[in-house]
Short mmCIF file of C-alpha atoms in Angstrom, two decimals:
data_model
loop_
_atom_site.label_atom_id
_atom_site.label_comp_id
_atom_site.label_asym_id
_atom_site.label_seq_id
_atom_site.Cartn_x
_atom_site.Cartn_y
_atom_site.Cartn_z
CA MET A 1 11.16 -28.30 -20.64
CA PRO A 2 11.11 -25.81 -17.76
CA ALA A 3 11.59 -22.16 -18.66
CA PHE A 4 14.82 -20.35 -17.92
CA PRO A 5 14.81 -16.86 -16.35
CA ARG A 6 13.67 -14.08 -18.68
CA ASP A 7 17.12 -12.48 -19.03
CA LEU A 8 18.95 -15.61 -20.19
CA PRO A 9 18.62 -14.84 -23.96
CA VAL A 10 20.10 -11.38 -23.32
CA TRP A 11 23.23 -12.77 -21.70
CA ALA A 12 23.42 -15.64 -24.18
CA LEU A 13 23.59 -13.15 -27.08
CA ALA A 14 26.23 -11.16 -25.19
CA VAL A 15 28.36 -14.28 -24.71
CA ALA A 16 28.00 -15.43 -28.32
CA SER A 17 28.91 -11.96 -29.60
CA LEU A 18 31.96 -11.58 -27.36
CA ARG A 19 33.22 -15.03 -28.33
CA ALA A 20 32.85 -14.12 -32.02
CA GLY A 21 34.52 -10.74 -31.57
CA THR A 22 31.26 -8.95 -32.48
CA PRO A 23 30.72 -5.58 -30.73
CA VAL A 24 27.80 -5.83 -28.30
CA ALA A 25 26.21 -3.52 -25.75
CA LEU A 26 24.00 -4.12 -22.73
CA LEU A 27 20.96 -1.90 -22.12
CA CYS A 28 19.56 -2.12 -18.59
CA VAL A 29 16.74 -0.30 -16.79
CA VAL A 30 18.41 0.43 -13.45
CA HIS A 31 15.45 2.34 -11.99
CA SER A 32 11.78 2.84 -12.83
CA SER A 33 8.72 4.50 -11.31
CA GLY A 34 5.08 5.10 -12.15
CA SER A 35 3.64 3.74 -15.39
CA SER A 36 7.00 3.19 -16.98
CA PRO A 37 6.90 0.71 -19.89
CA GLY A 38 10.37 -0.53 -18.93
CA ARG A 39 10.60 -1.85 -15.38
CA GLN A 40 13.68 -2.04 -13.20
CA GLY A 41 15.76 -4.99 -14.34
CA PHE A 42 14.56 -5.04 -17.96
CA LYS A 43 17.50 -5.65 -20.30
CA MET A 44 18.58 -5.89 -23.92
CA ALA A 45 21.69 -7.08 -25.71
CA VAL A 46 22.34 -5.11 -28.91
CA THR A 47 24.68 -5.77 -31.81
CA ALA A 48 24.71 -4.27 -35.31
CA ALA A 49 22.49 -7.09 -36.55
CA ALA A 50 20.81 -8.75 -33.55
CA LEU A 51 18.70 -7.95 -30.50
CA ALA A 52 17.57 -9.88 -27.44
CA GLY A 53 15.28 -8.72 -24.64
CA SER A 54 13.46 -5.42 -24.15
CA ILE A 55 13.74 -2.22 -22.11
CA GLY A 56 10.09 -1.27 -22.64
CA GLY A 57 9.51 -1.01 -26.37
CA GLY A 58 8.24 1.87 -28.47
CA ILE A 59 10.16 4.87 -29.72
CA MET A 60 12.18 5.05 -26.51
CA GLU A 61 13.63 1.57 -27.01
CA HIS A 62 14.23 2.27 -30.71
CA LYS A 63 16.27 5.37 -29.85
CA PHE A 64 18.44 3.49 -27.35
CA VAL A 65 19.05 0.64 -29.78
CA GLU A 66 20.17 3.15 -32.41
CA LEU A 67 22.37 4.97 -29.87
CA ALA A 68 23.97 1.68 -28.84
CA ARG A 69 24.65 0.75 -32.46
CA GLN A 70 26.15 4.16 -33.22
CA ARG A 71 28.52 3.91 -30.26
CA LEU A 72 29.48 0.34 -31.12
CA LEU A 73 30.25 1.38 -34.69
CA ALA A 74 32.38 4.26 -33.42
CA GLY A 75 34.21 1.99 -30.97
CA ASP A 76 33.07 4.16 -28.06
CA SER A 77 33.20 2.04 -24.87
CA ARG A 78 32.08 4.76 -22.48
CA PRO A 79 28.86 3.90 -20.57
CA VAL A 80 25.81 6.16 -20.83
CA LEU A 81 23.31 6.57 -17.97
CA ARG A 82 20.26 8.51 -19.06
CA PRO A 83 16.86 9.24 -17.48
CA GLN A 84 13.74 8.87 -19.58
CA ILE A 85 10.58 10.76 -18.63
CA HIS A 86 7.41 9.51 -20.29
CA ARG A 87 5.50 12.81 -20.26
CA ARG A 88 5.10 15.30 -23.08
CA GLU A 89 5.36 18.29 -20.76
CA ALA A 90 8.68 17.22 -19.19
CA PRO A 91 11.25 20.04 -19.66
CA SER A 92 14.03 17.56 -20.53
CA ASP A 93 14.83 13.86 -20.94
CA ARG A 94 11.54 13.22 -22.74
CA SER A 95 11.34 9.67 -24.05
CA GLY A 96 8.79 10.35 -26.78
CA MET A 97 6.19 8.29 -24.91
CA MET A 98 3.33 9.46 -22.69
CA CYS A 99 2.95 6.68 -20.11
CA SER A 100 3.43 9.13 -17.19
CA GLY A 101 6.24 7.11 -15.61
CA GLU A 102 10.02 7.43 -15.55
CA GLN A 103 12.94 5.10 -16.01
CA GLU A 104 16.72 5.37 -16.02
CA VAL A 105 18.54 3.40 -18.70
CA LEU A 106 22.16 2.30 -18.65
CA LEU A 107 23.96 1.71 -21.94
CA TRP A 108 27.00 -0.44 -21.14
CA PRO A 109 29.25 -1.44 -24.07
CA LEU A 110 30.68 -4.87 -23.31
CA THR A 111 34.33 -5.62 -24.06
CA ALA A 112 36.44 -8.75 -24.41
CA ALA A 113 37.37 -8.35 -20.74
CA ASP A 114 33.70 -8.98 -19.84
CA LEU A 115 33.54 -12.40 -21.52
CA SER A 116 34.39 -14.47 -18.44
CA VAL A 117 31.81 -12.62 -16.34
CA THR A 118 29.06 -12.95 -18.97
CA GLU A 119 29.83 -16.66 -19.30
CA ALA A 120 29.57 -17.02 -15.53
CA ILE A 121 26.24 -15.17 -15.56
CA VAL A 122 24.84 -17.56 -18.19
CA ALA A 123 26.07 -20.54 -16.16
CA ALA A 124 24.55 -19.17 -12.93
CA MET A 125 21.17 -18.56 -14.57
CA THR A 126 21.16 -21.97 -16.24
CA LEU A 127 22.13 -23.88 -13.10
CA GLY A 128 20.13 -21.76 -10.66
CA ASN A 129 23.12 -20.70 -8.60
CA ASN A 130 22.54 -18.04 -5.96
CA SER A 131 24.54 -15.19 -7.50
CA GLN A 132 24.29 -11.43 -7.74
CA LEU A 133 25.05 -9.15 -10.68
CA HIS A 134 26.92 -5.92 -9.92
CA LEU A 135 27.32 -2.99 -12.31
CA SER A 136 28.98 0.22 -11.19
CA ALA A 137 30.86 3.23 -12.43
CA ASP A 138 33.93 2.16 -10.46
CA GLY A 139 33.84 -1.63 -10.52
CA GLY A 140 32.37 -2.37 -13.93
CA LEU A 141 30.55 -5.67 -14.55
CA GLN A 142 30.94 -8.24 -11.75
CA LEU A 143 29.32 -11.45 -10.55
CA GLN A 144 29.31 -12.28 -6.86
CA ASN A 145 28.20 -15.53 -5.23
CA HIS A 146 25.97 -15.34 -2.18
CA THR A 147 25.00 -18.09 0.24
CA GLU A 148 21.74 -16.27 1.02
CA PRO A 149 19.42 -14.24 -1.26
CA ALA A 150 19.75 -10.47 -0.97
CA ALA A 151 17.13 -8.54 1.00
CA ALA A 152 16.02 -6.77 -2.19
CA PHE A 153 16.03 -8.41 -5.61
CA TYR A 154 17.05 -5.11 -7.26
CA HIS A 155 19.05 -2.24 -5.78
CA TYR A 156 20.13 1.03 -7.38
CA GLN A 157 22.25 3.77 -5.87
CA PRO A 158 22.16 6.91 -8.05
CA GLY A 159 24.74 9.64 -8.32
CA ALA A 160 28.27 9.99 -9.63
CA ALA A 161 29.31 6.76 -7.90
CA TRP A 162 26.23 4.91 -9.13
CA CYS A 163 25.83 1.20 -8.47
CA TYR A 164 23.24 -1.32 -9.65
CA ARG A 165 22.75 -4.81 -8.19
CA GLU A 166 20.31 -7.59 -8.83
CA GLN A 167 19.83 -11.18 -7.80
CA LEU A 168 20.11 -13.53 -10.76
CA GLY A 169 17.45 -16.07 -11.61
CA PHE A 170 13.79 -16.13 -10.64
CA ARG A 171 12.48 -13.65 -8.11
CA ASP A 172 9.06 -15.30 -7.68
CA HIS A 173 8.36 -18.94 -6.85
CA VAL A 174 5.07 -20.82 -7.20
CA THR A 175 4.38 -24.13 -5.51
CA ILE A 176 1.33 -26.03 -6.76
CA VAL A 177 0.19 -28.65 -4.27
CA GLY A 178 -1.65 -31.21 -6.35
CA ALA A 179 -0.63 -32.42 -9.79
CA GLY A 180 -3.91 -33.06 -11.61
CA HIS A 181 -5.21 -31.67 -14.89
CA VAL A 182 -5.58 -28.04 -13.77
CA SER A 183 -2.13 -28.18 -12.19
CA LEU A 184 -0.67 -29.33 -15.50
CA ALA A 185 -2.45 -26.55 -17.40
CA LEU A 186 -1.42 -23.95 -14.81
CA SER A 187 2.20 -25.09 -15.00
CA LYS A 188 2.25 -24.60 -18.77
CA THR A 189 0.78 -21.10 -18.35
CA LEU A 190 3.16 -20.07 -15.56
CA ALA A 191 6.13 -21.24 -17.62
CA LEU A 192 5.58 -18.11 -19.74
CA LEU A 193 5.51 -15.73 -16.77
CA ASP A 194 8.98 -15.86 -15.16
CA PHE A 195 8.05 -17.94 -12.12
CA GLU A 196 10.15 -20.77 -10.72
CA LEU A 197 7.71 -23.64 -10.41
CA THR A 198 7.45 -26.60 -8.01
CA VAL A 199 4.68 -29.21 -8.16
CA LEU A 200 3.95 -31.54 -5.22
CA ASP A 201 1.62 -34.53 -4.99
CA ASP A 202 1.26 -37.52 -2.68
CA ARG A 203 0.38 -40.00 -5.46
CA PRO A 204 3.27 -41.98 -6.97
CA GLY A 205 2.93 -42.76 -10.66
CA LEU A 206 0.38 -40.01 -11.34
CA PRO A 207 0.28 -39.54 -15.16
CA THR A 208 -0.30 -35.78 -15.04
CA LEU A 209 2.70 -35.33 -12.74
CA ALA A 210 4.88 -37.42 -15.05
CA ALA A 211 3.63 -35.37 -18.02
CA ASN A 212 4.44 -32.04 -16.38
CA GLN A 213 7.57 -30.92 -18.21
CA ALA A 214 7.00 -27.23 -17.37
CA ALA A 215 7.80 -27.53 -13.65
CA HIS A 216 11.36 -26.96 -12.50
CA HIS A 217 10.82 -29.33 -9.55
CA ARG A 218 8.40 -32.27 -9.24
CA ARG A 219 8.20 -34.22 -6.02
CA VAL A 220 6.03 -36.96 -4.52
CA VAL A 221 5.64 -36.15 -0.82
CA SER A 222 3.37 -36.80 2.09
CA TYR A 223 1.03 -33.84 2.56
CA GLU A 224 1.91 -33.92 6.26
CA GLN A 225 5.37 -32.73 5.14
CA ALA A 226 4.08 -30.00 2.83
CA ALA A 227 5.30 -27.13 5.01
CA LEU A 228 8.85 -28.55 4.94
CA GLU A 229 8.79 -28.47 1.13
CA ILE A 230 7.88 -24.78 0.78
CA LEU A 231 10.14 -22.01 2.00
CA PRO A 232 8.27 -19.03 3.47
CA GLY A 233 8.94 -15.55 2.19
CA PRO A 234 7.61 -12.49 0.35
CA HIS A 235 8.10 -14.05 -3.10
CA GLN A 236 6.53 -17.43 -2.37
CA TYR A 237 3.13 -18.21 -3.91
CA VAL A 238 1.27 -21.39 -2.95
CA VAL A 239 -1.69 -22.80 -4.88
CA VAL A 240 -3.53 -25.77 -3.35
CA MET A 241 -5.49 -28.00 -5.75
CA THR A 242 -5.27 -31.56 -4.49
CA VAL A 243 -7.60 -34.41 -5.44
CA GLY A 244 -10.36 -33.40 -3.00
CA TYR A 245 -11.65 -31.65 0.10
CA ARG A 246 -9.97 -33.95 2.63
CA THR A 247 -6.47 -33.57 1.22
CA ASP A 248 -6.94 -29.82 0.65
CA ALA A 249 -7.85 -29.48 4.33
CA GLU A 250 -4.84 -31.55 5.38
CA VAL A 251 -2.46 -29.40 3.34
CA LEU A 252 -3.96 -26.16 4.62
CA ARG A 253 -3.63 -27.28 8.24
CA HIS A 254 0.14 -27.39 7.70
CA LEU A 255 0.46 -24.21 5.63
CA LEU A 256 -1.99 -21.73 7.11
CA GLY A 257 -0.41 -18.91 9.10
CA ARG A 258 3.00 -19.18 7.45
CA PRO A 259 4.36 -16.01 5.78
CA TYR A 260 3.71 -16.63 2.09
CA ARG A 261 3.00 -13.86 -0.40
CA TYR A 262 -0.05 -15.80 -1.58
CA LEU A 263 -1.88 -18.89 -0.32
CA GLY A 264 -4.97 -19.97 -2.23
CA VAL A 265 -7.14 -23.03 -2.71
CA MET A 266 -9.10 -24.08 -5.78
CA GLY A 267 -12.76 -24.98 -5.40
CA SER A 268 -16.31 -23.71 -5.39
CA ALA A 269 -17.46 -20.99 -3.02
CA ALA A 270 -19.32 -23.61 -0.97
CA LYS A 271 -16.24 -25.84 -0.68
CA VAL A 272 -13.95 -22.97 0.31
CA ALA A 273 -16.47 -21.74 2.89
CA GLU A 274 -16.54 -25.22 4.43
CA LEU A 275 -12.72 -25.35 4.46
CA ARG A 276 -12.61 -22.01 6.28
CA ARG A 277 -15.22 -23.17 8.78
CA GLY A 278 -13.28 -26.34 9.50
CA LEU A 279 -10.03 -24.44 10.01
CA LEU A 280 -11.72 -22.12 12.51
CA VAL A 281 -13.14 -25.11 14.39
CA GLN A 282 -9.63 -26.59 14.56
CA GLY A 283 -8.38 -23.46 16.34
CA PHE A 284 -6.93 -21.28 13.60
CA SER A 285 -7.51 -17.59 14.19
CA ALA A 286 -9.95 -15.60 12.11
CA ALA A 287 -7.04 -13.46 10.90
CA ALA A 288 -5.11 -16.53 9.70
CA VAL A 289 -8.15 -17.98 7.94
CA ALA A 290 -8.86 -14.61 6.29
CA GLN A 291 -5.46 -14.79 4.58
CA LEU A 292 -6.55 -17.87 2.63
CA ARG A 293 -7.55 -16.95 -0.94
CA GLY A 294 -10.47 -18.76 -2.47
CA PRO A 295 -12.16 -19.51 -4.68
CA ILE A 296 -8.99 -18.67 -6.61
CA GLY A 297 -8.83 -17.22 -10.10
CA LEU A 298 -10.23 -13.99 -11.50
CA PRO A 299 -13.94 -14.30 -12.36
CA ILE A 300 -13.87 -14.79 -16.13
CA GLY A 301 -16.36 -17.64 -16.36
CA SER A 302 -13.63 -20.23 -16.85
CA GLN A 303 -14.62 -23.89 -17.23
CA THR A 304 -11.86 -25.96 -18.84
CA PRO A 305 -8.56 -26.68 -17.08
CA GLU A 306 -6.82 -24.29 -19.48
CA GLU A 307 -9.32 -21.48 -18.82
CA ILE A 308 -9.10 -22.03 -15.06
CA ALA A 309 -5.31 -21.93 -15.33
CA ILE A 310 -5.45 -18.56 -17.09
CA SER A 311 -7.76 -17.14 -14.42
CA ILE A 312 -5.43 -18.31 -11.61
CA ALA A 313 -2.33 -17.06 -13.40
CA ALA A 314 -4.01 -13.67 -13.83
CA GLU A 315 -4.65 -13.50 -10.08
CA LEU A 316 -1.01 -14.35 -9.36
CA ILE A 317 0.10 -11.58 -11.74
CA GLN A 318 -2.27 -9.18 -10.00
CA GLU A 319 -0.78 -10.08 -6.61
CA ARG A 320 2.79 -9.90 -7.95
CA HIS A 321 2.30 -6.26 -8.95
CA ARG A 322 -0.13 -5.19 -6.22
CA LEU A 323 2.44 -3.29 -4.16
CA GLU A 324 3.87 -1.46 -7.18
CA HIS A 325 0.85 0.82 -7.54
#
């Protein structure tokens, strides 16, 4: 079945613990920079006997888990907001790691009063509702519904009146146009990588589309309508791998020049060169054609559908994190 967002097990443990009257704390990375092992938005739920999620691992995570358990045992419900510097030479707030980055970790003991909000968070993540998590020194834990996604997926305001916000659910969306064997293998791979996944094809009754249980959305559409099926935006990735050159070209005619984070087409170097030439002949600008990725996939000598899927997924990961460095 399709994967849920990465944080769902964290909130599910929080809900189960609060319902059972078991003390539980939330750990959340509210800010990160450099080569920090815990990135902004990483979370854990911690009880005396159970854990879910991660804030980066290693000795740093171990220390925060132990701190959370000590405070839960003592009945201390005060939040803790603590910087962690991953450098040996740091004068203070050393994490015990040497990754050269920094992160700020919030320890938030949850109480019975938070149960309704944590239940609503689980429901929003399960159903894909457009909601936003708020955590602040003044307002506590809140969930707010939004008709439109926020401009930034994560937001942190430091200081005495600190505030952390994040959009719930998947930040990044992949649409695979074409539902053949590589599409099926790529879907299974991407299901592990916190992408929301849509698969489109123009062939009704295609066995590999019917077998694709990893995609969140599967639709049979005319390729002339492809652009209407894919929202533009900075977190939209589009991978074209239809049954052949003609249908690839048709799809690209409708998608090229639209503001996607990534637009790529599967095929040999010769095929992609011919696609680019044809698009130029049809009047697309050189700048628009240059934005088309292809042949897609990192060069690892892949041959089977599963190997090709791994190479493409690796390129999508590379693009996802390109602006972070």
